[in-house]
Each structure stands twice: as structure tokens, then as C-alpha cells.
PDB file of C-alpha atoms in Angstrom:
ATOM      1  CA  MET V  67      87.736  79.513  94.468  1.00  0.00           C
ATOM      2  CA  ARG V  68      84.874  81.969  94.690  1.00  0.00           C
ATOM      3  CA  ILE V  69      84.342  82.209  98.355  1.00  0.00           C
ATOM      4  CA  VAL V  70      88.238  82.664  98.598  1.00  0.00           C
ATOM      5  CA  LEU V  71      87.944  85.921  96.243  1.00  0.00           C
ATOM      6  CA  ALA V  72      84.723  87.058  98.291  1.00  0.00           C
ATOM      7  CA  ALA V  73      86.897  86.735 101.372  1.00  0.00           C
ATOM      8  CA  ALA V  74      89.836  88.440  99.835  1.00  0.00           C
ATOM      9  CA  LEU V  75      87.838  91.153  98.353  1.00  0.00           C
ATOM     10  CA  SER V  76      86.170  91.805 101.543  1.00  0.00           C
ATOM     11  CA  LEU V  77      89.385  92.143 103.430  1.00  0.00           C
ATOM     12  CA  LEU V  78      90.874  94.551 100.906  1.00  0.00           C
ATOM     13  CA  PHE V  79      87.528  96.846 101.218  1.00  0.00           C
ATOM     14  CA  LEU V  80      87.722  96.610 105.292  1.00  0.00           C
ATOM     15  CA  THR V  81      91.557  96.976 106.013  1.00  0.00           C
ATOM     16  CA  ALA V  82      92.091 100.013 103.219  1.00  0.00           C
ATOM     17  CA  ALA V  83      92.350 103.271 105.127  1.00  0.00           C
ATOM     18  CA  PRO V  84      89.240 104.678 104.780  1.00  0.00           C
ATOM     19  CA  ALA V  85      90.625 108.307 104.515  1.00  0.00           C
ATOM     20  CA  SER V  86      89.967 110.013 101.298  1.00  0.00           C
ATOM     21  CA  GLY V  87      92.799 112.786 101.934  1.00  0.00           C
ATOM     22  CA  ASP V  88      94.300 114.803 104.487  1.00  0.00           C
ATOM     23  CA  ASP V  89      91.206 116.775 105.132  1.00  0.00           C
ATOM     24  CA  ALA V  90      89.128 113.797 105.606  1.00  0.00           C
ATOM     25  CA  VAL V  91      89.040 114.277 109.682  1.00  0.00           C
ATOM     26  CA  LEU V  92      88.780 117.140 111.379  1.00  0.00           C
ATOM     27  CA  GLN V  93      90.366 118.173 115.015  1.00  0.00           C
ATOM     28  CA  ARG V  94      89.339 120.519 117.589  1.00  0.00           C
ATOM     29  CA  GLN V  95      89.677 121.635 121.274  1.00  0.00           C
ATOM     30  CA  THR V  96      86.655 121.422 123.787  1.00  0.00           C
ATOM     31  CA  ARG V  97      86.114 120.758 127.269  1.00  0.00           C
ATOM     32  CA  VAL V  98      84.341 117.794 128.519  1.00  0.00           C
ATOM     33  CA  GLY V  99      82.834 118.616 132.098  1.00  0.00           C
ATOM     34  CA  SER V 100      85.944 120.278 133.583  1.00  0.00           C
ATOM     35  CA  ASP V 101      88.806 118.620 131.394  1.00  0.00           C
ATOM     36  CA  ALA V 102      90.300 119.978 128.639  1.00  0.00           C
ATOM     37  CA  ALA V 103      89.639 117.403 125.644  1.00  0.00           C
ATOM     38  CA  THR V 104      90.613 116.959 121.874  1.00  0.00           C
ATOM     39  CA  VAL V 105      88.050 115.853 119.137  1.00  0.00           C
ATOM     40  CA  TRP V 106      88.337 114.187 115.867  1.00  0.00           C
ATOM     41  CA  TYR V 107      85.405 113.925 113.621  1.00  0.00           C
ATOM     42  CA  PRO V 108      84.741 112.988 109.724  1.00  0.00           C
ATOM     43  CA  ALA V 109      84.880 115.977 107.589  1.00  0.00           C
ATOM     44  CA  HIS V 110      82.345 115.066 105.317  1.00  0.00           C
ATOM     45  CA  ALA V 111      79.789 113.068 107.427  1.00  0.00           C
ATOM     46  CA  ASP V 112      76.165 114.281 106.684  1.00  0.00           C
ATOM     47  CA  HIS V 113      74.259 111.970 109.360  1.00  0.00           C
ATOM     48  CA  ARG V 114      74.665 111.638 113.022  1.00  0.00           C
ATOM     49  CA  LEU V 115      77.673 109.437 114.233  1.00  0.00           C
ATOM     50  CA  PRO V 116      78.126 107.476 117.518  1.00  0.00           C
ATOM     51  CA  ILE V 117      80.369 109.065 120.257  1.00  0.00           C
ATOM     52  CA  ALA V 118      83.781 107.073 120.932  1.00  0.00           C
ATOM     53  CA  LEU V 119      85.417 108.266 123.869  1.00  0.00           C
ATOM     54  CA  MET V 120      89.008 107.570 124.224  1.00  0.00           C
ATOM     55  CA  LEU V 121      90.495 107.186 127.991  1.00  0.00           C
ATOM     56  CA  PRO V 122      94.107 107.797 127.793  1.00  0.00           C
ATOM     57  CA  GLY V 123      96.664 105.970 129.883  1.00  0.00           C
ATOM     58  CA  ALA V 124      98.288 107.677 132.887  1.00  0.00           C
ATOM     59  CA  ASN V 125     100.184 110.704 132.159  1.00  0.00           C
ATOM     60  CA  MET V 126      99.077 110.466 128.337  1.00  0.00           C
ATOM     61  CA  ARG V 127      98.321 113.754 126.568  1.00  0.00           C
ATOM     62  CA  SER V 128      95.521 113.463 123.713  1.00  0.00           C
ATOM     63  CA  GLU V 129      98.199 114.373 121.395  1.00  0.00           C
ATOM     64  CA  TYR V 130     100.029 111.139 121.632  1.00  0.00           C
ATOM     65  CA  TYR V 131      97.033 109.144 120.038  1.00  0.00           C
ATOM     66  CA  ALA V 132      96.366 111.701 117.076  1.00  0.00           C
ATOM     67  CA  ARG V 133      96.833 109.329 114.602  1.00  0.00           C
ATOM     68  CA  PHE V 134      95.400 106.319 116.159  1.00  0.00           C
ATOM     69  CA  ALA V 135      92.182 108.793 117.054  1.00  0.00           C
ATOM     70  CA  SER V 136      92.051 110.250 113.580  1.00  0.00           C
ATOM     71  CA  ALA V 137      92.090 106.763 111.966  1.00  0.00           C
ATOM     72  CA  VAL V 138      89.180 105.677 114.262  1.00  0.00           C
ATOM     73  CA  ALA V 139      87.106 108.865 113.343  1.00  0.00           C
ATOM     74  CA  ASP V 140      87.469 108.132 109.786  1.00  0.00           C
ATOM     75  CA  TYR V 141      85.518 104.730 110.112  1.00  0.00           C
ATOM     76  CA  GLY V 142      82.592 107.032 111.072  1.00  0.00           C
ATOM     77  CA  PHE V 143      83.081 108.142 114.983  1.00  0.00           C
ATOM     78  CA  ILE V 144      83.578 111.255 116.815  1.00  0.00           C
ATOM     79  CA  VAL V 145      86.563 110.478 118.943  1.00  0.00           C
ATOM     80  CA  VAL V 146      86.754 112.344 122.184  1.00  0.00           C
ATOM     81  CA  ILE V 147      90.036 112.268 124.574  1.00  0.00           C
ATOM     82  CA  PRO V 148      89.627 114.164 127.614  1.00  0.00           C
ATOM     83  CA  GLU V 149      92.643 114.862 130.054  1.00  0.00           C
ATOM     84  CA  ARG V 150      91.896 114.737 133.719  1.00  0.00           C
ATOM     85  CA  TYR V 151      94.731 115.883 135.878  1.00  0.00           C
ATOM     86  CA  ALA V 152      94.597 114.054 139.528  1.00  0.00           C
ATOM     87  CA  MET V 153      96.863 116.439 140.748  1.00  0.00           C
ATOM     88  CA  PRO V 154      98.974 119.057 139.078  1.00  0.00           C
ATOM     89  CA  GLY V 155     101.113 117.614 136.269  1.00  0.00           C
ATOM     90  CA  TYR V 156      99.629 114.080 136.540  1.00  0.00           C
ATOM     91  CA  SER V 157      96.635 112.844 134.570  1.00  0.00           C
ATOM     92  CA  LEU V 158      94.568 109.773 135.218  1.00  0.00           C
ATOM     93  CA  PRO V 159      91.462 108.825 133.599  1.00  0.00           C
ATOM     94  CA  ASN V 160      88.076 108.697 135.468  1.00  0.00           C
ATOM     95  CA  GLU V 161      85.151 106.765 135.322  1.00  0.00           C
ATOM     96  CA  GLU V 162      82.974 109.969 135.260  1.00  0.00           C
ATOM     97  CA  SER V 163      84.225 110.765 131.888  1.00  0.00           C
ATOM     98  CA  VAL V 164      81.878 108.000 130.465  1.00  0.00           C
ATOM     99  CA  THR V 165      78.868 109.878 131.829  1.00  0.00           C
ATOM    100  CA  GLU V 166      80.341 113.571 131.382  1.00  0.00           C
ATOM    101  CA  VAL V 167      80.896 112.757 127.352  1.00  0.00           C
ATOM    102  CA  LEU V 168      77.261 112.329 126.767  1.00  0.00           C
ATOM    103  CA  THR V 169      76.334 115.674 128.656  1.00  0.00           C
ATOM    104  CA  TRP V 170      79.006 117.202 126.328  1.00  0.00           C
ATOM    105  CA  ALA V 171      77.465 115.588 123.459  1.00  0.00           C
ATOM    106  CA  ARG V 172      74.192 116.922 124.073  1.00  0.00           C
ATOM    107  CA  GLU V 173      75.351 120.481 124.640  1.00  0.00           C
ATOM    108  CA  GLN V 174      77.059 120.017 121.103  1.00  0.00           C
ATOM    109  CA  THR V 175      73.320 119.134 119.532  1.00  0.00           C
ATOM    110  CA  ALA V 176      72.252 122.400 121.214  1.00  0.00           C
ATOM    111  CA  ASP V 177      74.813 124.627 120.233  1.00  0.00           C
ATOM    112  CA  PRO V 178      73.959 126.482 116.814  1.00  0.00           C
ATOM    113  CA  SER V 179      77.701 127.245 116.581  1.00  0.00           C
ATOM    114  CA  SER V 180      79.299 124.080 117.006  1.00  0.00           C
ATOM    115  CA  PRO V 181      80.334 122.095 114.060  1.00  0.00           C
ATOM    116  CA  LEU V 182      78.899 118.901 115.649  1.00  0.00           C
ATOM    117  CA  ARG V 183      75.370 120.000 116.265  1.00  0.00           C
ATOM    118  CA  THR V 184      74.017 117.729 113.395  1.00  0.00           C
ATOM    119  CA  LEU V 185      76.590 115.121 113.703  1.00  0.00           C
ATOM    120  CA  ALA V 186      76.965 114.160 117.216  1.00  0.00           C
ATOM    121  CA  ASP V 187      74.700 111.145 118.435  1.00  0.00           C
ATOM    122  CA  PRO V 188      74.197 111.304 122.341  1.00  0.00           C
ATOM    123  CA  GLU V 189      72.345 108.248 122.314  1.00  0.00           C
ATOM    124  CA  THR V 190      75.161 105.874 121.185  1.00  0.00           C
ATOM    125  CA  LEU V 191      78.329 105.636 122.977  1.00  0.00           C
ATOM    126  CA  VAL V 192      81.316 103.275 122.915  1.00  0.00           C
ATOM    127  CA  VAL V 193      84.537 103.554 124.661  1.00  0.00           C
ATOM    128  CA  ALA V 194      88.117 102.702 124.113  1.00  0.00           C
ATOM    129  CA  GLY V 195      90.670 102.824 126.820  1.00  0.00           C
ATOM    130  CA  HIS V 196      94.779 102.633 126.829  1.00  0.00           C
ATOM    131  CA  SER V 197      96.100 100.955 130.042  1.00  0.00           C
ATOM    132  CA  TYR V 198      94.926 102.341 132.891  1.00  0.00           C
ATOM    133  CA  GLY V 199      92.103 103.729 130.463  1.00  0.00           C
ATOM    134  CA  GLY V 200      91.142 100.629 129.705  1.00  0.00           C
ATOM    135  CA  ALA V 201      90.797  99.393 133.353  1.00  0.00           C
ATOM    136  CA  THR V 202      88.720 102.456 133.919  1.00  0.00           C
ATOM    137  CA  ALA V 203      86.244 101.549 131.132  1.00  0.00           C
ATOM    138  CA  LEU V 204      85.828  97.906 132.578  1.00  0.00           C
ATOM    139  CA  TYR V 205      85.256  99.287 135.752  1.00  0.00           C
ATOM    140  CA  ALA V 206      82.664 101.819 134.678  1.00  0.00           C
ATOM    141  CA  ALA V 207      81.084  98.969 132.725  1.00  0.00           C
ATOM    142  CA  ALA V 208      80.853  96.832 135.714  1.00  0.00           C
ATOM    143  CA  ASP V 209      79.047  99.870 137.789  1.00  0.00           C
ATOM    144  CA  ARG V 210      82.031  99.719 140.061  1.00  0.00           C
ATOM    145  CA  CYS V 211      83.276 103.009 141.526  1.00  0.00           C
ATOM    146  CA  GLN V 212      87.084 101.486 141.462  1.00  0.00           C
ATOM    147  CA  PRO V 213      89.996 103.918 143.302  1.00  0.00           C
ATOM    148  CA  PRO V 214      91.992 105.554 141.386  1.00  0.00           C
ATOM    149  CA  PHE V 215      89.606 105.755 138.707  1.00  0.00           C
ATOM    150  CA  CYS V 216      86.638 106.893 140.748  1.00  0.00           C
ATOM    151  CA  PHE V 217      85.976 108.265 144.270  1.00  0.00           C
ATOM    152  CA  GLY V 218      82.499 108.136 145.765  1.00  0.00           C
ATOM    153  CA  LEU V 219      80.001 105.917 147.022  1.00  0.00           C
ATOM    154  CA  SER V 220      79.065 104.494 143.620  1.00  0.00           C
ATOM    155  CA  TYR V 221      79.181 104.823 139.732  1.00  0.00           C
ATOM    156  CA  HIS V 222      76.683 103.420 137.213  1.00  0.00           C
ATOM    157  CA  HIS V 223      77.181 103.557 133.613  1.00  0.00           C
ATOM    158  CA  PRO V 224      74.960 105.246 131.288  1.00  0.00           C
ATOM    159  CA  PRO V 225      72.613 102.973 129.342  1.00  0.00           C
ATOM    160  CA  GLN V 226      73.959 104.584 126.126  1.00  0.00           C
ATOM    161  CA  LEU V 227      77.105 102.296 126.413  1.00  0.00           C
ATOM    162  CA  LYS V 228      77.285  99.774 123.510  1.00  0.00           C
ATOM    163  CA  ALA V 229      80.897  98.453 123.741  1.00  0.00           C
ATOM    164  CA  ILE V 230      84.440  98.557 125.090  1.00  0.00           C
ATOM    165  CA  VAL V 231      88.088  98.300 123.985  1.00  0.00           C
ATOM    166  CA  GLY V 232      90.758  97.714 125.975  1.00  0.00           C
ATOM    167  CA  HIS V 233      94.542  98.591 124.743  1.00  0.00           C
ATOM    168  CA  GLY V 234      97.361  97.222 126.688  1.00  0.00           C
ATOM    169  CA  THR V 235      94.693  96.753 129.835  1.00  0.00           C
ATOM    170  CA  ASN V 236      94.368  94.402 132.611  1.00  0.00           C
ATOM    171  CA  THR V 237      93.131  94.423 136.138  1.00  0.00           C
ATOM    172  CA  THR V 238      95.674  93.080 138.094  1.00  0.00           C
ATOM    173  CA  ILE V 239      95.707  94.367 141.617  1.00  0.00           C
ATOM    174  CA  GLY V 240      98.873  93.454 143.499  1.00  0.00           C
ATOM    175  CA  ASN V 241      99.615  89.638 143.164  1.00  0.00           C
ATOM    176  CA  PHE V 242      95.859  88.822 142.028  1.00  0.00           C
ATOM    177  CA  VAL V 243      93.624  89.387 138.751  1.00  0.00           C
ATOM    178  CA  ASP V 244      90.712  91.334 139.869  1.00  0.00           C
ATOM    179  CA  ALA V 245      87.608  89.315 138.235  1.00  0.00           C
ATOM    180  CA  VAL V 246      85.549  92.090 136.613  1.00  0.00           C
ATOM    181  CA  ALA V 247      81.737  91.588 135.853  1.00  0.00           C
ATOM    182  CA  VAL V 248      80.629  93.839 132.930  1.00  0.00           C
ATOM    183  CA  GLN V 249      76.839  94.447 132.764  1.00  0.00           C
ATOM    184  CA  GLY V 250      75.975  93.239 129.357  1.00  0.00           C
ATOM    185  CA  ILE V 251      78.695  95.063 127.420  1.00  0.00           C
ATOM    186  CA  PRO V 252      80.799  93.690 124.731  1.00  0.00           C
ATOM    187  CA  VAL V 253      84.510  93.591 125.508  1.00  0.00           C
ATOM    188  CA  LEU V 254      87.584  93.423 122.983  1.00  0.00           C
ATOM    189  CA  TYR V 255      91.236  93.510 124.277  1.00  0.00           C
ATOM    190  CA  ILE V 256      94.039  94.266 122.327  1.00  0.00           C
ATOM    191  CA  ASN V 257      97.502  93.864 123.476  1.00  0.00           C
ATOM    192  CA  GLY V 258     100.738  93.950 122.109  1.00  0.00           C
ATOM    193  CA  THR V 259     103.002  90.923 122.095  1.00  0.00           C
ATOM    194  CA  ASP V 260     106.077  92.949 123.117  1.00  0.00           C
ATOM    195  CA  ASP V 261     104.382  94.548 125.960  1.00  0.00           C
ATOM    196  CA  THR V 262     106.005  94.645 129.154  1.00  0.00           C
ATOM    197  CA  ILE V 263     103.944  97.068 131.156  1.00  0.00           C
ATOM    198  CA  SER V 264     100.577  95.425 130.565  1.00  0.00           C
ATOM    199  CA  GLU V 265     102.176  91.663 129.895  1.00  0.00           C
ATOM    200  CA  PRO V 266     100.651  89.602 127.521  1.00  0.00           C
ATOM    201  CA  ALA V 267      99.566  87.013 130.096  1.00  0.00           C
ATOM    202  CA  GLU V 268      98.195  88.932 132.620  1.00  0.00           C
ATOM    203  CA  ALA V 269      96.021  90.715 130.069  1.00  0.00           C
ATOM    204  CA  HIS V 270      95.097  87.370 128.956  1.00  0.00           C
ATOM    205  CA  GLU V 271      94.107  86.350 132.560  1.00  0.00           C
ATOM    206  CA  SER V 272      92.090  89.408 132.926  1.00  0.00           C
ATOM    207  CA  PHE V 273      90.341  88.604 129.670  1.00  0.00           C
ATOM    208  CA  ALA V 274      89.690  84.955 130.880  1.00  0.00           C
ATOM    209  CA  SER V 275      88.212  85.966 134.274  1.00  0.00           C
ATOM    210  CA  LEU V 276      86.046  88.712 132.735  1.00  0.00           C
ATOM    211  CA  THR V 277      82.105  87.974 133.190  1.00  0.00           C
ATOM    212  CA  GLY V 278      78.930  89.496 131.748  1.00  0.00           C
ATOM    213  CA  ALA V 279      80.181  90.120 128.300  1.00  0.00           C
ATOM    214  CA  PRO V 280      77.863  88.924 125.758  1.00  0.00           C
ATOM    215  CA  ALA V 281      80.795  88.772 123.363  1.00  0.00           C
ATOM    216  CA  ALA V 282      84.472  89.104 123.951  1.00  0.00           C
ATOM    217  CA  GLU V 283      87.664  88.828 121.929  1.00  0.00           C
ATOM    218  CA  PHE V 284      91.160  88.967 122.705  1.00  0.00           C
ATOM    219  CA  VAL V 285      93.493  90.262 119.832  1.00  0.00           C
ATOM    220  CA  ASN V 286      97.381  89.749 120.064  1.00  0.00           C
ATOM    221  CA  LEU V 287      98.871  92.746 118.177  1.00  0.00           C
ATOM    222  CA  LEU V 288     102.059  91.017 116.833  1.00  0.00           C
ATOM    223  CA  GLY V 289     105.375  93.110 117.516  1.00  0.00           C
ATOM    224  CA  ALA V 290     103.753  96.081 119.384  1.00  0.00           C
ATOM    225  CA  ASN V 291     104.758  97.121 122.707  1.00  0.00           C
ATOM    226  CA  HIS V 292     102.409  99.183 125.258  1.00  0.00           C
ATOM    227  CA  PHE V 293     102.675 102.042 122.915  1.00  0.00           C
ATOM    228  CA  GLY V 294     101.380 100.543 119.666  1.00  0.00           C
ATOM    229  CA  LEU V 295      98.693 102.587 119.128  1.00  0.00           C
ATOM    230  CA  ALA V 296     100.626 106.117 120.232  1.00  0.00           C
ATOM    231  CA  ASP V 297     102.383 108.246 117.841  1.00  0.00           C
ATOM    232  CA  GLN V 298     105.669 107.713 119.641  1.00  0.00           C
ATOM    233  CA  ASP V 299     107.215 105.192 121.972  1.00  0.00           C
ATOM    234  CA  ASN V 300     107.406 106.020 125.483  1.00  0.00           C
ATOM    235  CA  PRO V 301     106.045 109.653 125.688  1.00  0.00           C
ATOM    236  CA  PRO V 302     107.294 111.994 127.908  1.00  0.00           C
ATOM    237  CA  GLY V 303     105.785 111.524 131.693  1.00  0.00           C
ATOM    238  CA  ALA V 304     104.303 108.193 130.740  1.00  0.00           C
ATOM    239  CA  ALA V 305     105.934 105.087 132.557  1.00  0.00           C
ATOM    240  CA  PRO V 306     108.261 103.654 129.708  1.00  0.00           C
ATOM    241  CA  ASP V 307     108.122 100.354 128.227  1.00  0.00           C
ATOM    242  CA  SER V 308     111.735  98.768 128.241  1.00  0.00           C
ATOM    243  CA  HIS V 309     110.936  96.708 125.286  1.00  0.00           C
ATOM    244  CA  PRO V 310     110.817  98.094 121.670  1.00  0.00           C
ATOM    245  CA  GLY V 311     108.177  97.144 119.387  1.00  0.00           C
ATOM    246  CA  THR V 312     109.327  95.186 116.599  1.00  0.00           C
ATOM    247  CA  ALA V 313     106.440  95.977 114.148  1.00  0.00           C
ATOM    248  CA  PRO V 314     106.505  99.259 112.078  1.00  0.00           C
ATOM    249  CA  ARG V 315     104.467 101.783 113.952  1.00  0.00           C
ATOM    250  CA  ASP V 316     102.352 102.810 110.825  1.00  0.00           C
ATOM    251  CA  GLN V 317     101.233  98.882 111.037  1.00  0.00           C
ATOM    252  CA  THR V 318     100.545  98.903 114.867  1.00  0.00           C
ATOM    253  CA  ILE V 319      98.520 101.943 114.805  1.00  0.00           C
ATOM    254  CA  THR V 320      96.294 101.316 111.614  1.00  0.00           C
ATOM    255  CA  THR V 321      95.900  97.696 112.944  1.00  0.00           C
ATOM    256  CA  ALA V 322      94.856  98.795 116.419  1.00  0.00           C
ATOM    257  CA  ALA V 323      92.562 101.708 115.010  1.00  0.00           C
ATOM    258  CA  ARG V 324      90.919  98.929 112.360  1.00  0.00           C
ATOM    259  CA  TRP V 325      90.191  96.281 115.361  1.00  0.00           C
ATOM    260  CA  THR V 326      88.946  98.881 117.545  1.00  0.00           C
ATOM    261  CA  ALA V 327      86.388 100.723 114.932  1.00  0.00           C
ATOM    262  CA  MET V 328      85.428  97.237 113.772  1.00  0.00           C
ATOM    263  CA  TRP V 329      84.546  95.900 117.130  1.00  0.00           C
ATOM    264  CA  PHE V 330      82.469  98.935 117.854  1.00  0.00           C
ATOM    265  CA  LEU V 331      80.962  98.985 114.675  1.00  0.00           C
ATOM    266  CA  ALA V 332      79.830  95.413 114.856  1.00  0.00           C
ATOM    267  CA  GLN V 333      78.600  95.712 118.405  1.00  0.00           C
ATOM    268  CA  LEU V 334      76.247  98.585 116.749  1.00  0.00           C
ATOM    269  CA  GLY V 335      74.958  95.966 114.259  1.00  0.00           C
ATOM    270  CA  ASP V 336      76.887  96.266 110.890  1.00  0.00           C
ATOM    271  CA  GLU V 337      77.004  92.913 109.572  1.00  0.00           C
ATOM    272  CA  THR V 338      79.997  93.492 107.273  1.00  0.00           C
ATOM    273  CA  ALA V 339      82.076  94.475 110.415  1.00  0.00           C
ATOM    274  CA  ARG V 340      80.576  91.425 112.280  1.00  0.00           C
ATOM    275  CA  SER V 341      81.997  89.353 109.583  1.00  0.00           C
ATOM    276  CA  TYR V 342      85.171  90.903 109.746  1.00  0.00           C
ATOM    277  CA  VAL V 343      85.646  90.677 113.790  1.00  0.00           C
ATOM    278  CA  TYR V 344      84.475  86.890 113.854  1.00  0.00           C
ATOM    279  CA  ASP V 345      85.281  85.477 110.781  1.00  0.00           C
ATOM    280  CA  ILE V 346      87.659  87.298 108.082  1.00  0.00           C
ATOM    281  CA  GLY V 347      89.738  88.954 110.343  1.00  0.00           C
ATOM    282  CA  PRO V 348      90.756  86.245 112.557  1.00  0.00           C
ATOM    283  CA  ARG V 349      91.621  84.034 109.432  1.00  0.00           C
ATOM    284  CA  THR V 350      93.362  86.636 107.319  1.00  0.00           C
ATOM    285  CA  ASP V 351      94.875  89.523 109.376  1.00  0.00           C
ATOM    286  CA  SER V 352      98.646  88.680 109.421  1.00  0.00           C
ATOM    287  CA  ALA V 353      99.318  91.299 112.238  1.00  0.00           C
ATOM    288  CA  VAL V 354      97.157  89.826 114.839  1.00  0.00           C
ATOM    289  CA  ARG V 355      95.959  86.450 116.293  1.00  0.00           C
ATOM    290  CA  VAL V 356      92.747  86.568 117.525  1.00  0.00           C
ATOM    291  CA  GLU V 357      90.849  84.383 120.541  1.00  0.00           C
ATOM    292  CA  ALA V 358      87.109  84.512 120.920  1.00  0.00           C
ATOM    293  CA  ARG V 359      85.046  83.186 123.747  1.00  0.00           C
TER     294      ARG V 359
END
């Protein structure tokens, strides 16, 4: 009984929204390289925080991830979402953002006018990505310059990159799954069970073919479609998911943010978060099914 009670108390602590009020997370506009970007960060932080780059899906504006980004930031991250336009009116994530966001973070620490001057940690980077953004993160971690997410002779991810989370992500090219070999980076896949764009079977096949990750998990987000982490279903401009999610949006956003933040914290050495993602969460979180390998 004592063990069960301890687990229940831990779950209560970990799954409760960490926000202390509407002003717990602040938001500001910035530029990362040549790209417009939005930043979310905890209002009352008193120490340096990891940079959490969020690479959006194709034609997904940063504003569509506002609730998710705010929730992740509230766990103790500076969340940055850039928008890169491959052509007028069409945005597409790019591997170079993984490097450029660290240059941006260093600029913040050197800028006396920046509210992030004493908060940004340019030596610690984690990356989440949605749809094409997740694939972009995987190829960056594999040191592969993969069109259309990178154009050039090569790409090498910065050593500050510590973990990746892909939402609604797979590496299917045509009729086959591209087996990606990340270079020693822990990877978490989160895929909605109602997703018809990144279908669960093809996302899982990408997860199963992944190599080079010292830790990997696949989280089935129950009742979520492709936009379970977004503020609205089928945002304007994005390829629509024909299957509406069956779980409440508040639940899917909160769950996606919780697992994203806990995975990042676990890979950065937080023992409580490690207990959650590898033990307590898979056993007790009724909003997901989890597979580890």
C-alpha cells in the first residue's frame, strides 16, 4: 500500500499543471537568424534554462502551438518556435534552425536589454518537432542534410543537442520508411491514435527502424489526431486531417506537453522525470500507451 500511495503522489505531482497563474509564462517576438520567431519562457525563473526549439509542421504558424508551448515552458524551458518560409506563403522547417537557435541564445545572454539575458542557457538544447518538424529534427540529429529540410553538402548538429521529441512524425519516403541513424541522441515519438496524416503504423515503423538512440520510447496519444498538440484542428494552410480527434483538446495538449517536458528533463538528468517517463507514466497515465526499447 505504501508503494502504491507513493506512486500515486508522484503522479499527482508530475501531472498537475505547473502554472501558478495566467502570468506564469511570458511571450515575446524575436528573430532567429532571418526567421520571425515566438518565444515562451517562465516569468519567475531565477536561473538559466534549457533552450527548447520547436520545429513546426509545414505551413503551421507558431501561434497554433501557443498552449502547448506555454505548457512546456512552464516546466522550466525557453521555448522558441521559428517560422521559415521556403517560398512566399509556404513555411517549412529547416535543419539549420537547430544551429541558429543557439546563436540566438548567445545573443540574448550578451544583450543587456533582453529579458532572457540571465535566463537563456546556450549550452543546453532540446528539440521538439511536429510532423515535418519532427522529421527535420531526426535528420539533423543524424547529421544528414535531407531535402527539403536542408539544402547543402552536409549538416552536423551542435554538441549542445541533448534530446528530441517528434509529434505526429515519420520518415516515410514514397513507399518505404527511411531508417534514420541519430548520433547518440535520445528520441521520443508521440503519435495520435486517430492521426490519418502520420498514421500510427507508419510512425511506429519509423520508430522501430530508428538506430543510434541510447533511449527511445513511442507514446500513443489516445484519441488525438494529427493536431492534438495544436490550439485548433486543421489550422488554415496546413494539410487537413480527415479524422477529428475523439479526446478533449485540453487533454491532448496537456498530455503532449507533459510527456515532451518530462522526456527532456529525464534526458537532462532529472531523476523524478526519469521515474515518470520510464516507470510511473507508462503504468498510470490513462491518456497514453507507451512502448520503450
